[in-house]
Amino acid sequence: MSNVDGVWNTVTNTPMGPQNATLTLATDGNTLTGNMSGPQGAIDIEDGTVEGDSLSWKANITSPMAMTLEFSATVSGDEISGNVVLGAFGNASFSGTRAS
């Protein structure tokens, strides 16, 4: 088990205000899988990769509008932080702590 695996409570600082989500991650070699769940429901992450403490993945959302979110993150102990590209809406930062 890597230090990435587990459940994370995250907050993304979007143009619409802070968005809370639960991020569940699992690694298999350099492959990252999992899902994100929040007020709009749960979605699986796609194209996930992990290299050491660096992660990247995509998530296709449909609410409040359809777009692909592109995440890049770093894990340090029980903290995760990074950036998400919000389609045409620019970038947002996010951070979180390990829930389990």
JSON list of C-alpha atoms in Angstrom, two decimals, residues 26 45 49 56 85-86:
[
{"chain": "A", "resi": 26, "resn": "ALA", "atom": "CA", "xyz": [-5.94, 3.33, -4.76]},
{"chain": "A", "resi": 45, "resn": "ILE", "atom": "CA", "xyz": [-11.49, 9.18, -11.76]},
{"chain": "A", "resi": 49, "resn": "THR", "atom": "CA", "xyz": [-1.15, 8.07, -12.70]},
{"chain": "A", "resi": 56, "resn": "SER", "atom": "CA", "xyz": [-2.62, 13.21, -11.74]},
{"chain": "A", "resi": 85, "resn": "VAL", "atom": "CA", "xyz": [-7.96, 22.77, -14.40]},
{"chain": "A", "resi": 86, "resn": "LEU", "atom": "CA", "xyz": [-11.65, 23.67, -14.63]}
]
